[in-house]
């Protein structure tokens, strides 16, 4: 995985870009949660489930099917999320599926079981640019950990921040009446 917090950058950027009238704060926070949720599967290691198992790390929870199901749950909770049902469904599904897609850009571990339950195959993109994040804290606090943060900054955070700043600037420009 990229570092778990980095997964939240994607729905944050999409939500800020679409703006608060379309994506409520509650839905935005739920989206950030949905983008991190697939990695709760690391409990599989504790439960003795093998990495390569369909319910192991980067298994079923890293599939399109899981993302669509989580989106369905969000659609049920749409009134509480202060969103239209289809918006809640689309935003949460997108946030969640962005997680395995990012994982598929990382340089290590097994790929994501994107097509589960139709296929258990673990998939990667042909180009992997994001350094895989260590799964233990000790290894994270090392030069290798720093390299991970640098690669996530460059490939995820910088483009996301640029997108958000551009969207905010565009909204401000739209609000300010043209002078003269
Ligand atoms: Zn993951």
Coordinates of C-alpha atoms and ligand atoms in Angstrom, one line a residue:
X1 CA 0.0 0.0 0.0
X2 CA 1.0 3.6 -0.2
X3 CA 0.8 4.9 3.4
X4 CA -2.8 4.6 4.5
X5 CA -3.2 8.4 5.0
X6 CA -2.2 8.9 1.4
X7 CA -5.2 7.0 0.1
X8 CA -7.4 9.7 1.7
X9 CA -5.8 12.3 -0.6
X10 CA -7.8 11.1 -3.6
X11 CA -11.4 11.6 -2.3
X12 CA -10.2 14.8 -0.5
X13 CA -9.0 16.2 -3.9
X14 CA -12.2 15.0 -5.7
X15 CA -14.5 16.3 -3.0
X16 CA -12.8 19.7 -2.7
X17 CA -12.8 20.0 -6.5
X18 CA -16.5 19.3 -6.8
X19 CA -17.2 21.7 -3.9
X20 CA -19.3 21.6 -0.8
X21 CA -22.6 22.1 -2.5
X22 CA -22.2 18.7 -4.3
X23 CA -20.1 16.9 -1.7
X24 CA -21.1 17.6 1.9
X25 CA -18.4 17.6 4.7
X26 CA -19.9 14.3 6.0
X27 CA -19.7 12.7 2.6
X28 CA -16.2 13.9 2.1
X29 CA -15.1 12.4 5.5
X30 CA -16.9 9.2 4.6
X31 CA -15.1 9.1 1.3
X32 CA -11.7 9.6 3.0
X33 CA -12.6 6.7 5.3
X34 CA -13.8 4.5 2.3
X35 CA -10.4 5.1 0.6
X36 CA -8.5 3.8 3.6
X37 CA -11.0 1.0 4.5
X38 CA -9.6 -1.7 2.2
X39 CA -6.4 -1.9 4.2
X40 CA -8.3 -3.0 7.3
X41 CA -7.6 -6.4 5.7
X42 CA -4.1 -6.3 7.3
X43 CA -5.9 -8.0 10.3
X44 CA -5.7 -11.1 7.9
X45 CA -2.0 -11.4 8.9
X46 CA -3.0 -11.5 12.6
X47 CA -5.6 -14.1 11.8
X48 CA -3.1 -16.2 10.0
X49 CA -4.6 -15.8 6.6
X50 CA -2.0 -15.9 3.9
X51 CA -1.2 -12.7 1.9
X52 CA -2.1 -14.5 -1.4
X53 CA -5.4 -15.9 0.0
X54 CA -8.5 -14.2 -1.5
X55 CA -9.3 -12.8 1.9
X56 CA -5.6 -11.9 2.6
X57 CA -4.1 -8.5 2.3
X58 CA -5.0 -6.8 -1.0
X59 CA -7.6 -9.5 -1.6
X60 CA -11.4 -9.2 -1.7
X61 CA -11.4 -5.8 0.0
X62 CA -9.3 -4.4 -2.9
X63 CA -11.9 -5.3 -5.5
X64 CA -14.3 -3.3 -7.6
X65 CA -17.1 -5.4 -6.2
X66 CA -16.2 -4.4 -2.6
X67 CA -16.1 -0.7 -3.7
X68 CA -19.5 -0.9 -5.3
X69 CA -20.9 -2.6 -2.2
X70 CA -19.5 0.1 0.1
X71 CA -21.0 2.6 -2.3
X72 CA -24.4 0.8 -1.9
X73 CA -24.1 1.1 1.9
X74 CA -23.4 4.9 1.5
X75 CA -26.5 5.2 -0.7
X76 CA -28.6 3.7 2.1
X77 CA -27.1 6.2 4.5
X78 CA -27.4 9.1 2.0
X79 CA -29.8 11.3 4.1
X80 CA -27.3 11.1 7.0
X81 CA -24.4 11.9 4.7
X82 CA -26.4 14.9 3.5
X83 CA -26.2 13.8 -0.1
X84 CA -28.3 12.5 -3.0
X85 CA -28.3 8.7 -3.1
X86 CA -26.5 8.4 -6.5
X87 CA -23.9 11.0 -5.4
X88 CA -23.2 9.1 -2.2
X89 CA -23.0 5.9 -4.2
X90 CA -20.7 7.3 -6.9
X91 CA -18.4 9.2 -4.6
X92 CA -17.9 6.4 -2.0
X93 CA -17.4 3.8 -4.8
X94 CA -14.9 5.9 -6.5
X95 CA -13.1 6.8 -3.3
X96 CA -12.9 3.1 -2.4
X97 CA -11.8 1.8 -5.8
X98 CA -9.1 4.5 -5.9
X99 CA -7.4 2.5 -3.2
X100 CA -6.6 -0.7 -5.1
X101 CA -5.8 1.4 -8.2
X102 CA -3.1 3.3 -6.2
X103 CA -1.9 0.0 -4.7
X104 CA -1.5 -1.3 -8.3
X105 CA 1.0 1.6 -8.9
X106 CA 3.2 0.5 -6.0
X107 CA 6.5 -1.3 -6.4
X108 CA 6.1 -4.2 -4.0
X109 CA 4.0 -6.8 -2.4
X110 CA 1.3 -8.7 -4.3
X111 CA -1.1 -6.9 -6.6
X112 CA -4.7 -6.1 -5.9
X113 CA -7.5 -8.6 -6.5
X114 CA -9.4 -6.0 -8.4
X115 CA -11.7 -8.5 -10.2
X116 CA -12.7 -10.6 -7.2
X117 CA -15.0 -12.6 -6.9
X118 CA -14.7 -13.3 -10.6
X119 CA -10.9 -13.8 -10.5
X120 CA -8.5 -14.1 -7.6
X121 CA -5.7 -12.9 -9.8
X122 CA -3.6 -10.1 -8.2
X123 CA -3.1 -7.3 -10.6
X124 CA -0.5 -4.5 -11.0
X125 CA -0.3 -1.7 -13.6
X126 CA 2.5 -2.2 -16.0
X127 CA 4.2 1.0 -14.7
X128 CA 4.7 1.1 -10.9
X129 CA 5.9 4.5 -9.7
X130 CA 4.9 4.6 -6.0
X131 CA 7.3 2.9 -3.6
X132 CA 5.5 0.4 -1.5
X133 CA 5.0 1.4 2.1
X134 CA 6.5 -0.9 4.8
X135 CA 3.9 -2.7 6.9
X136 CA 5.8 -2.2 10.2
X137 CA 6.4 1.0 12.1
X138 CA 10.1 0.1 12.7
X139 CA 10.8 -0.3 9.0
X140 CA 8.9 2.9 8.3
X141 CA 11.2 5.0 10.5
X142 CA 14.1 4.4 8.3
X143 CA 15.7 5.9 5.1
X144 CA 13.5 3.5 3.1
X145 CA 10.5 5.0 4.9
X146 CA 11.6 8.5 3.9
X147 CA 11.9 7.4 0.3
X148 CA 8.3 6.2 0.5
X149 CA 7.0 9.5 1.8
X150 CA 9.0 11.3 -0.9
X151 CA 7.5 9.2 -3.7
X152 CA 3.9 9.6 -2.3
X153 CA 4.4 13.3 -2.1
X154 CA 5.5 13.5 -5.7
X155 CA 3.0 11.0 -7.3
X156 CA -0.1 11.5 -5.1
X157 CA -0.1 14.6 -2.8
X158 CA 1.4 17.2 -5.3
X159 CA -1.1 16.4 -8.1
X160 CA -4.0 16.3 -5.6
X161 CA -3.0 19.6 -4.0
X162 CA -2.5 21.2 -7.4
X163 CA -6.0 20.1 -8.4
X164 CA -7.6 21.4 -5.2
X165 CA -5.8 24.8 -5.5
X166 CA -6.9 25.1 -9.1
X167 CA -10.5 24.3 -8.2
X168 CA -10.6 26.7 -5.3
X169 CA -9.1 29.5 -7.5
X170 CA -11.7 28.8 -10.2
X171 CA -14.6 28.9 -7.7
X172 CA -13.3 32.2 -6.3
X173 CA -12.9 33.6 -9.8
X174 CA -16.5 32.6 -10.6
X175 CA -17.8 34.3 -7.4
X176 CA -15.9 37.6 -7.8
X177 CA -17.8 39.8 -10.4
X178 CA -15.5 40.9 -13.2
X179 CA -14.1 44.4 -12.5
X180 CA -15.2 47.2 -14.9
Ligands
LIG1 ZN1 -4.2 -1.6 0.1

